[in-house]
PDB file of C-alpha atoms and ligand atoms in Angstrom:
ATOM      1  CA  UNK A   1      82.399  27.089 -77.905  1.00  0.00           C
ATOM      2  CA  UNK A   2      80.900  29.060 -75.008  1.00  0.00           C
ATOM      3  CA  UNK A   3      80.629  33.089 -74.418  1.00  0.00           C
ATOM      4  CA  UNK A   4      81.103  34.696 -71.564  1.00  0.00           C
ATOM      5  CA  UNK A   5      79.252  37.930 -70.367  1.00  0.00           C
ATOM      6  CA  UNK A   6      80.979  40.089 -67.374  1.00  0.00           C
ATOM      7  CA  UNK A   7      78.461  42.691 -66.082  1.00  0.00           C
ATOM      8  CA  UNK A   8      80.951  44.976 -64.621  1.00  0.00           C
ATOM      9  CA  UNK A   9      78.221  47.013 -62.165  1.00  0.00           C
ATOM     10  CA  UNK A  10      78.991  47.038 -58.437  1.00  0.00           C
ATOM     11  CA  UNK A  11      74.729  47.199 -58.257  1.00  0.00           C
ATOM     12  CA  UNK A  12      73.084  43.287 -58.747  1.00  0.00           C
ATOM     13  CA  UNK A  13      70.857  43.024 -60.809  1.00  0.00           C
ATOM     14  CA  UNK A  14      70.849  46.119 -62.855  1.00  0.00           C
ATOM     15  CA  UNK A  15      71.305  47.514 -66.124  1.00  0.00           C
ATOM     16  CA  UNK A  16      74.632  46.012 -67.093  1.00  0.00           C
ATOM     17  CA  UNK A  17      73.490  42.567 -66.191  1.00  0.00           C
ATOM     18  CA  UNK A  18      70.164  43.155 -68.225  1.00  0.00           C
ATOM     19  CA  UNK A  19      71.485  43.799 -71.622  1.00  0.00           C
ATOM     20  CA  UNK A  20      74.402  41.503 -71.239  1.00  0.00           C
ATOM     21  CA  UNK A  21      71.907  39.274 -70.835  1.00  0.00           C
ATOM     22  CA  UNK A  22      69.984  40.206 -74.044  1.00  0.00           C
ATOM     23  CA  UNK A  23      73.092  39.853 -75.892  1.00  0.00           C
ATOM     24  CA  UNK A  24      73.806  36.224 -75.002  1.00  0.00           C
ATOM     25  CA  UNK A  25      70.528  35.318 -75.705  1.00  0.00           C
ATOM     26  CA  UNK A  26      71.169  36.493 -78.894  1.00  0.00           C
ATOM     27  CA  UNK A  27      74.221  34.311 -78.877  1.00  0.00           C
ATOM     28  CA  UNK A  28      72.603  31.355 -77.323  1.00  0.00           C
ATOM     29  CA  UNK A  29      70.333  31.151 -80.194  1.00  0.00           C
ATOM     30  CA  UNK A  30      73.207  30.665 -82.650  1.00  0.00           C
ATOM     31  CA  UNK A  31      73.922  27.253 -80.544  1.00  0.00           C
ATOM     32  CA  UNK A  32      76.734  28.835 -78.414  1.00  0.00           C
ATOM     33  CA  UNK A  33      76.924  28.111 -74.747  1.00  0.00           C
ATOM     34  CA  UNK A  34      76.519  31.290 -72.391  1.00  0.00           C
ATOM     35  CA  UNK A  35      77.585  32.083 -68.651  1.00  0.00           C
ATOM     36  CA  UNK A  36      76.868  35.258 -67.242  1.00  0.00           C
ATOM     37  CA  UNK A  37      78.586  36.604 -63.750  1.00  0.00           C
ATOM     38  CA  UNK A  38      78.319  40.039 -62.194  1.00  0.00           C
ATOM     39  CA  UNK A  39      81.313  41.585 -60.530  1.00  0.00           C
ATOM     40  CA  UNK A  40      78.851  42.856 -58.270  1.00  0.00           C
ATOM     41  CA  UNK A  41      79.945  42.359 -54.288  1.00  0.00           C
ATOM     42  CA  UNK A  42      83.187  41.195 -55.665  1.00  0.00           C
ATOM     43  CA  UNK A  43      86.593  42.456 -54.498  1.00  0.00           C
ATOM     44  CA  UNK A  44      89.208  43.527 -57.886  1.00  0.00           C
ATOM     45  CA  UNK A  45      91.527  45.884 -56.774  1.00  0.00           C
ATOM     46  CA  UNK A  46      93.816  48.271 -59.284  1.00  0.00           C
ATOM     47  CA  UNK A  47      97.277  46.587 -60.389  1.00  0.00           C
ATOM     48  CA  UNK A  48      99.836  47.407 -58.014  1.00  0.00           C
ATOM     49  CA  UNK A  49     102.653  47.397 -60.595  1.00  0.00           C
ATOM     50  CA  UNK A  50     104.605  44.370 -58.446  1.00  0.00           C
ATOM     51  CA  UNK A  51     105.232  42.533 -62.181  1.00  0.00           C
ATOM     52  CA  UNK A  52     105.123  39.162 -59.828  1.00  0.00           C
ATOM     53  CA  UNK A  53     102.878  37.976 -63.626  1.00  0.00           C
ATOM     54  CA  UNK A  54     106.335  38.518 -64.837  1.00  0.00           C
ATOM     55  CA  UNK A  55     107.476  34.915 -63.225  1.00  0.00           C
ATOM     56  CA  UNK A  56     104.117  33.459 -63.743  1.00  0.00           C
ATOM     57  CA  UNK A  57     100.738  33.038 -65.120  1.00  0.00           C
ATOM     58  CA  UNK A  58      98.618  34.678 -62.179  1.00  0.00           C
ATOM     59  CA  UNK A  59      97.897  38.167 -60.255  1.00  0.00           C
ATOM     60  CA  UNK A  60      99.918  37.570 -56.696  1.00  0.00           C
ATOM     61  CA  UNK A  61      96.837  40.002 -55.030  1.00  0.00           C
ATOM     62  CA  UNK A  62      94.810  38.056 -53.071  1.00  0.00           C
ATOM     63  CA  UNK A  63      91.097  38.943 -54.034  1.00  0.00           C
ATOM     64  CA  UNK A  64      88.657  37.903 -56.356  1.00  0.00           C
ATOM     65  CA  UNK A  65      90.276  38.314 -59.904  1.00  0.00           C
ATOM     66  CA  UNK A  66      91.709  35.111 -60.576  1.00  0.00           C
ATOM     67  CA  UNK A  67      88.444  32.823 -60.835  1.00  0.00           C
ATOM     68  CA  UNK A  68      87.336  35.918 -63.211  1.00  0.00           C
ATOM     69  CA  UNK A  69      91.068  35.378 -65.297  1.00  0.00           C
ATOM     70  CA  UNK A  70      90.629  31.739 -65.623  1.00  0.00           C
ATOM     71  CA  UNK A  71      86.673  32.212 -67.066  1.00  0.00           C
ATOM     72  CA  UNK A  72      87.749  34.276 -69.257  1.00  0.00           C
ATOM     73  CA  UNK A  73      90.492  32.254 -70.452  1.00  0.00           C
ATOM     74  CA  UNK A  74      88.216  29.037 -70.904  1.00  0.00           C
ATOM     75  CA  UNK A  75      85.682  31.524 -72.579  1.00  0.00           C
ATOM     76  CA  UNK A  76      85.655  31.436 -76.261  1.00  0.00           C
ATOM     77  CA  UNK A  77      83.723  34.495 -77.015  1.00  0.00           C
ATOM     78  CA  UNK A  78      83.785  37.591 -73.548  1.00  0.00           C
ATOM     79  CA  UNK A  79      81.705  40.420 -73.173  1.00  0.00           C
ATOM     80  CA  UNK A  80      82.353  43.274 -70.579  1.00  0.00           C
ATOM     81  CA  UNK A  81      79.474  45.356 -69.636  1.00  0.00           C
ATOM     82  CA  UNK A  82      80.504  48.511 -67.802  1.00  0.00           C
ATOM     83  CA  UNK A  83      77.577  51.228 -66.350  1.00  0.00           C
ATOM     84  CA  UNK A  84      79.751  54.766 -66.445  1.00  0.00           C
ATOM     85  CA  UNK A  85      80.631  56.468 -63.490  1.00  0.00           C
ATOM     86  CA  UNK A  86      81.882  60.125 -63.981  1.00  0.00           C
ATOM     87  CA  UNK A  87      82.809  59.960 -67.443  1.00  0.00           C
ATOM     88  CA  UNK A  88      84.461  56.103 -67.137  1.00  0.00           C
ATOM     89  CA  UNK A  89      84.206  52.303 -66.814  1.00  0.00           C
ATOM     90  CA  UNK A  90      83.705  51.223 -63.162  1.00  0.00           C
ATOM     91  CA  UNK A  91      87.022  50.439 -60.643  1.00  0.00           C
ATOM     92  CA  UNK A  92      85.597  47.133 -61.060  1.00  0.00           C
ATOM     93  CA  UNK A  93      86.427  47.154 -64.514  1.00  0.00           C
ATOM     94  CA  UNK A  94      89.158  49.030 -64.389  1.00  0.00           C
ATOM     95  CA  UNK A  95      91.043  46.403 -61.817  1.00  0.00           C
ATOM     96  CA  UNK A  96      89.892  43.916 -64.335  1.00  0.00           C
ATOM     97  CA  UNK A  97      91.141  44.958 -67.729  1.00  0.00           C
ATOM     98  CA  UNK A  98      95.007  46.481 -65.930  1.00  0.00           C
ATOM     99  CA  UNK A  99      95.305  43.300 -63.825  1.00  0.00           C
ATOM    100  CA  UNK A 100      93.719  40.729 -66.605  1.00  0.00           C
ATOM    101  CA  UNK A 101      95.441  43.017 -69.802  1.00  0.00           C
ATOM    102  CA  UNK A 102      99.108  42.409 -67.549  1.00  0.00           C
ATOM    103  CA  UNK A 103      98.629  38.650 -66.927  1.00  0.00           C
ATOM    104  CA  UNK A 104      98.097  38.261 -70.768  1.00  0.00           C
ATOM    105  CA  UNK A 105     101.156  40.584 -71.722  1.00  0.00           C
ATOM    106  CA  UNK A 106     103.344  38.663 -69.304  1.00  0.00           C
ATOM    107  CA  UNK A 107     102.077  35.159 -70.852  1.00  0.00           C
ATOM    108  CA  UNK A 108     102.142  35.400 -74.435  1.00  0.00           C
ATOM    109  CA  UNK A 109      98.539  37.387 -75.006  1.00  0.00           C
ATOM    110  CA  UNK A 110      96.384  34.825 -74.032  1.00  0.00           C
ATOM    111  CA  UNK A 111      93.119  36.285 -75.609  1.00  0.00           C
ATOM    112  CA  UNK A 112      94.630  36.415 -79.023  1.00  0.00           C
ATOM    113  CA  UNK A 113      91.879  34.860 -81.329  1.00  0.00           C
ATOM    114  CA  UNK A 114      89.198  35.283 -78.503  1.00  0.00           C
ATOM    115  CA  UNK A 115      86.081  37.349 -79.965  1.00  0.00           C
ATOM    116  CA  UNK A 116      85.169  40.090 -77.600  1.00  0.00           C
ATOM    117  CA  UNK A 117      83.039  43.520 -76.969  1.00  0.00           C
ATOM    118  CA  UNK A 118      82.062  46.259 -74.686  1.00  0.00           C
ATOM    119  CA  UNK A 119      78.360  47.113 -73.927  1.00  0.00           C
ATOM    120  CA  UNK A 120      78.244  50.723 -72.219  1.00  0.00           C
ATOM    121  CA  UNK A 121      75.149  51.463 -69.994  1.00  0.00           C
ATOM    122  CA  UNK A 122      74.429  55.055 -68.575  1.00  0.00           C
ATOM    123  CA  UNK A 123      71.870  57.328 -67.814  1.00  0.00           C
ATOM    124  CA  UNK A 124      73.571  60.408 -70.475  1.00  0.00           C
ATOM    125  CA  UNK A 125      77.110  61.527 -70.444  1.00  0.00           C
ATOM    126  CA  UNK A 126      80.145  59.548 -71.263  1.00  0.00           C
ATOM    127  CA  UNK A 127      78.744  56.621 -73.103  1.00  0.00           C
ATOM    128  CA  UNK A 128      81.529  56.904 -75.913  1.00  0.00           C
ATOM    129  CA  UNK A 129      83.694  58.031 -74.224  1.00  0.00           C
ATOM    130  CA  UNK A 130      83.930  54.966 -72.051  1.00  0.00           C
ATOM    131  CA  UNK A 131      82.832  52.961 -75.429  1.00  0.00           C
ATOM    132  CA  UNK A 132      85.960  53.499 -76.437  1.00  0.00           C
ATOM    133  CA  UNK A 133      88.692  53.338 -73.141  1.00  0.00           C
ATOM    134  CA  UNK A 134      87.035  49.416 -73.272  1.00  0.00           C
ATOM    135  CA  UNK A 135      87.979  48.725 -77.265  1.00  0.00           C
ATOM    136  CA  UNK A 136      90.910  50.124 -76.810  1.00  0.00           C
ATOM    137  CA  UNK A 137      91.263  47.435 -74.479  1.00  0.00           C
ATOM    138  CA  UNK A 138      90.144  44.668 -76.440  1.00  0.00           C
ATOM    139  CA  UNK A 139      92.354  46.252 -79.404  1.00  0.00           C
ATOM    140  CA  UNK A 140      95.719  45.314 -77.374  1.00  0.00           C
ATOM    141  CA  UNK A 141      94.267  42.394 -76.031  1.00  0.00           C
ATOM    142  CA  UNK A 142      94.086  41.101 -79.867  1.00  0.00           C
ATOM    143  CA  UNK A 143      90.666  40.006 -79.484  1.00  0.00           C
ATOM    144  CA  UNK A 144      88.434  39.955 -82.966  1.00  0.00           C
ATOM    145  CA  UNK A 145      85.912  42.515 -83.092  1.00  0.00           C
ATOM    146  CA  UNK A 146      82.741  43.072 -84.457  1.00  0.00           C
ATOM    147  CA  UNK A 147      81.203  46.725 -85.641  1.00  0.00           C
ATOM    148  CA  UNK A 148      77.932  47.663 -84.236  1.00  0.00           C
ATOM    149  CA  UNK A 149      75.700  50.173 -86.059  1.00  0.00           C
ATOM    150  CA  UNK A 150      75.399  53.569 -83.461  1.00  0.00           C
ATOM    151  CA  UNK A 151      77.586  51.255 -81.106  1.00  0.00           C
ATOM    152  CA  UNK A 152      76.803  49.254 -78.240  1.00  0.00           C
ATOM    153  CA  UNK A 153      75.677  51.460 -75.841  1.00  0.00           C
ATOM    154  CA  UNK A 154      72.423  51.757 -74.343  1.00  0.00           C
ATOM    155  CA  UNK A 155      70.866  54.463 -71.850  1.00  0.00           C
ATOM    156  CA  UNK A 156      69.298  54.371 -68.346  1.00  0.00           C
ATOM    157  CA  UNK A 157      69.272  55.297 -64.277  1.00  0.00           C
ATOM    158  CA  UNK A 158      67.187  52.901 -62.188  1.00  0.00           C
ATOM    159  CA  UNK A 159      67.562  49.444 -62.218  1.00  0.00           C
ATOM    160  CA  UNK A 160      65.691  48.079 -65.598  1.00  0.00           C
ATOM    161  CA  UNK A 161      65.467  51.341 -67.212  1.00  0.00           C
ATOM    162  CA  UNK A 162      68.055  49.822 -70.094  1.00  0.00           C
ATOM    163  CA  UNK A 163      65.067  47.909 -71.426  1.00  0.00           C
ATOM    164  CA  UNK A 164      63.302  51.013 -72.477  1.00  0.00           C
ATOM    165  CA  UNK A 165      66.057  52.190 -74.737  1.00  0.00           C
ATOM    166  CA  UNK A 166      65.215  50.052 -77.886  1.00  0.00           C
ATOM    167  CA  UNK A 167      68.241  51.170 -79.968  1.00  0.00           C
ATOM    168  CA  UNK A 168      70.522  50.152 -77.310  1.00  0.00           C
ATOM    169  CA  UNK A 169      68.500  46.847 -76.535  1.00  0.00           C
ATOM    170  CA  UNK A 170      68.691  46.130 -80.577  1.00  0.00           C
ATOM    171  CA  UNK A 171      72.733  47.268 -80.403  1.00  0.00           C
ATOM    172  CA  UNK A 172      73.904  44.889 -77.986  1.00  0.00           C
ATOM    173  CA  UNK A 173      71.335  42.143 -79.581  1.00  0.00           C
ATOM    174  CA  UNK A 174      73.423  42.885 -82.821  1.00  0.00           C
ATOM    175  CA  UNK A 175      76.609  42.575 -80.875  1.00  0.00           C
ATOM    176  CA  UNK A 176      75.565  39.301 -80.206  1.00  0.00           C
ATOM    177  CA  UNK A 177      74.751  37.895 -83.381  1.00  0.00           C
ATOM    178  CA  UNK A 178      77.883  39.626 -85.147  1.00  0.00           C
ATOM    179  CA  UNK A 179      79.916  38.246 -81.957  1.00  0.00           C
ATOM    180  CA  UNK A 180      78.495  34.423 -82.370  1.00  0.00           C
ATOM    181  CA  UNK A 181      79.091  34.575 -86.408  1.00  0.00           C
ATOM    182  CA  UNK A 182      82.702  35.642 -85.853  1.00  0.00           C
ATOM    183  CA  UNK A 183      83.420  33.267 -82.996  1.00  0.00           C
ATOM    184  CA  UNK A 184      82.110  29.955 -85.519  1.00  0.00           C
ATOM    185  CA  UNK A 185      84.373  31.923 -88.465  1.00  0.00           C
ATOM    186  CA  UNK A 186      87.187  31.993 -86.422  1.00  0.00           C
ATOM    187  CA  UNK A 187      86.825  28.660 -84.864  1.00  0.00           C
ATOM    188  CA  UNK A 188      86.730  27.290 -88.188  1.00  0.00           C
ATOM    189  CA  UNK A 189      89.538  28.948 -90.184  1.00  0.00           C
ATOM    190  CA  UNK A 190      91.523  27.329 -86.609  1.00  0.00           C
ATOM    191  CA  UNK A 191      92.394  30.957 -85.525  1.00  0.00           C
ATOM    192  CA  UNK A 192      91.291  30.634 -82.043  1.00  0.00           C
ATOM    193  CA  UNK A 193      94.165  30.549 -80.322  1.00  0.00           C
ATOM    194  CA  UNK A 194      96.961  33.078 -79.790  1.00  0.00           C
ATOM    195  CA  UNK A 195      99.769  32.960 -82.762  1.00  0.00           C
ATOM    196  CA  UNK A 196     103.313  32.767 -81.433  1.00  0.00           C
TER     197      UNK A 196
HETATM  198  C1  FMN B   1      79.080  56.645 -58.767  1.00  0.00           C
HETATM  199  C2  FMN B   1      78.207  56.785 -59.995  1.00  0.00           C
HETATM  200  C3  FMN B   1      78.672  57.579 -61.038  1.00  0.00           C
HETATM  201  C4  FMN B   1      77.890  57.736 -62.186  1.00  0.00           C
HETATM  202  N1  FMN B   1      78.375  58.493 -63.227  1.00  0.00           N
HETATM  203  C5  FMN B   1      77.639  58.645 -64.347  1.00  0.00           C
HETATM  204  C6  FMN B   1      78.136  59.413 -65.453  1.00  0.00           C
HETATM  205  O1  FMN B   1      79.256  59.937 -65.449  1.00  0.00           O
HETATM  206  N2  FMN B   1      77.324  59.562 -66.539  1.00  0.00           N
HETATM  207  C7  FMN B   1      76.077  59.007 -66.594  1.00  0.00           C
HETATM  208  O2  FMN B   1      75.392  59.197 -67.581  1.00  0.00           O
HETATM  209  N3  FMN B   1      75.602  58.218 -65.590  1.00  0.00           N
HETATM  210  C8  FMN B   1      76.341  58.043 -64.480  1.00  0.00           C
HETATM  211  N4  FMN B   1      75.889  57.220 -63.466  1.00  0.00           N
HETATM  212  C9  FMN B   1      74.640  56.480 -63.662  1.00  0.00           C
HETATM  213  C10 FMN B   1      74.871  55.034 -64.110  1.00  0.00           C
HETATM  214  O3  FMN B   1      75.782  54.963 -65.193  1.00  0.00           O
HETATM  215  C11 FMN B   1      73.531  54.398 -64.532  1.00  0.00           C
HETATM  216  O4  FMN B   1      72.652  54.398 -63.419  1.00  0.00           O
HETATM  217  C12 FMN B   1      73.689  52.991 -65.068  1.00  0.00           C
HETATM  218  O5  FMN B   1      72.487  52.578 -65.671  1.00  0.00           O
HETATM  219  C13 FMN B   1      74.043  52.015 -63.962  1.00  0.00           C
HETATM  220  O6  FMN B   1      74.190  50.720 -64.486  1.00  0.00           O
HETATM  221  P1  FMN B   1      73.933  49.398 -63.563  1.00  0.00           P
HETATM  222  O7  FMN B   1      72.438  49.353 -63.343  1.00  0.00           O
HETATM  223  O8  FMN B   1      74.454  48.304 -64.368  1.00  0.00           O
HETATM  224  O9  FMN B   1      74.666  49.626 -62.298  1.00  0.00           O
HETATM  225  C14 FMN B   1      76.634  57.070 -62.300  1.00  0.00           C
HETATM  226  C15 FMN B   1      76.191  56.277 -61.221  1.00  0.00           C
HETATM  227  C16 FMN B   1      76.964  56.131 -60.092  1.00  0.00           C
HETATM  228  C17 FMN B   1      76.472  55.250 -58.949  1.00  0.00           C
END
């Protein structure tokens, strides 16, 4: 089984990637392998509404997306970090989930039986908000989902400042732990896979 964590920041290196990483240590320790990758420097633009994943299994725009699409379709367990930017998840992120949530739609919901979650970084407003436009995400995806006490969100500006918010640190170390224990539950009632 392996987990993969998606820091959805356009800045390296900074509070997405941080707790993301805290959160697959968390899984790591429960003997489940981790990668972490940063969308940071990458190109993902917005769908473009062509439906060419109509006819097949892949986004016809030529950027950066589809090495994401087929990590996350190896993955057994994904989390998407997202820092907020007035009031909502990244473009980044957004290109992801419309051009990634299309390709599964058109293919017979790939993710089903995946386990997944959002982490939510920012320095105040928004945080729910944005919380939720990523579950519902997951949600249509079909993607198991643990609860998180006070949710996984965490607060902070400058690069590192994430680590000072303890409750959000402890969240997304809880995501992690509820995210590994559902992943080897699901894996071994043989639900990992999507139902057709
Ligand atoms: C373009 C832009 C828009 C932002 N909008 C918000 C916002 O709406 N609310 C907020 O609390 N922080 C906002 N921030 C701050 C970031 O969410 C915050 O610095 C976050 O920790 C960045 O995460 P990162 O280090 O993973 O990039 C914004 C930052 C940028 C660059």
């Amino acid at each position: 089984m392996k987990a993969l964590g998606i820091s959805g920041s356009p800045r390296a290196d900074g509070n997405s990637m941080l707790i993301t990483r805290h959160a697959l240590t968390a899984i790591a320790e429960e003997g489940i392998k981790t990668e972490l990758i940063s969308l940071a420097g990458l190109s993902i633009l917005g769908c473009n509404a062509c439906m060419a994943c109509l006819k097949e299994e892949r986004c016809i725009i030529e950027d950066d997306l589809m090495p994401i699409y087929e990590k996350m379709k190896a993955a057994d367990g994904i989390i998407i970090a997202t820092p907020v930017y007035f009031g909502s998840a990244t473009a980044l992120v957004k290109g992801l989930i419309e051009r990634t949530g299309y390709i599964v739609r058109n293919s017979g919901g790939t993710f089903q039986g995946k386990v997944g979650g959002p982490i939510v970084v920012a320095r105040r407003g928004g945080l729910t908000f944005t919380l939720a436009q990523m579950y519902y995400w997951f949600e249509t995806m079909e993607f198991y989902m643990p609860g998180v006490a006070r949710w996984n969100i965490a607060q902070g500006l400058g690069k590192g400042e994430v680590a000072n918010d303890k409750e959000g640190m402890d969240g997304a170390w809880k995501l992690g732990k509820n995210m590994a224990f559902l992943m080897k539950t699901v894996h071994a009632a043989g639900d990992d896979k999507p139902r057709r």
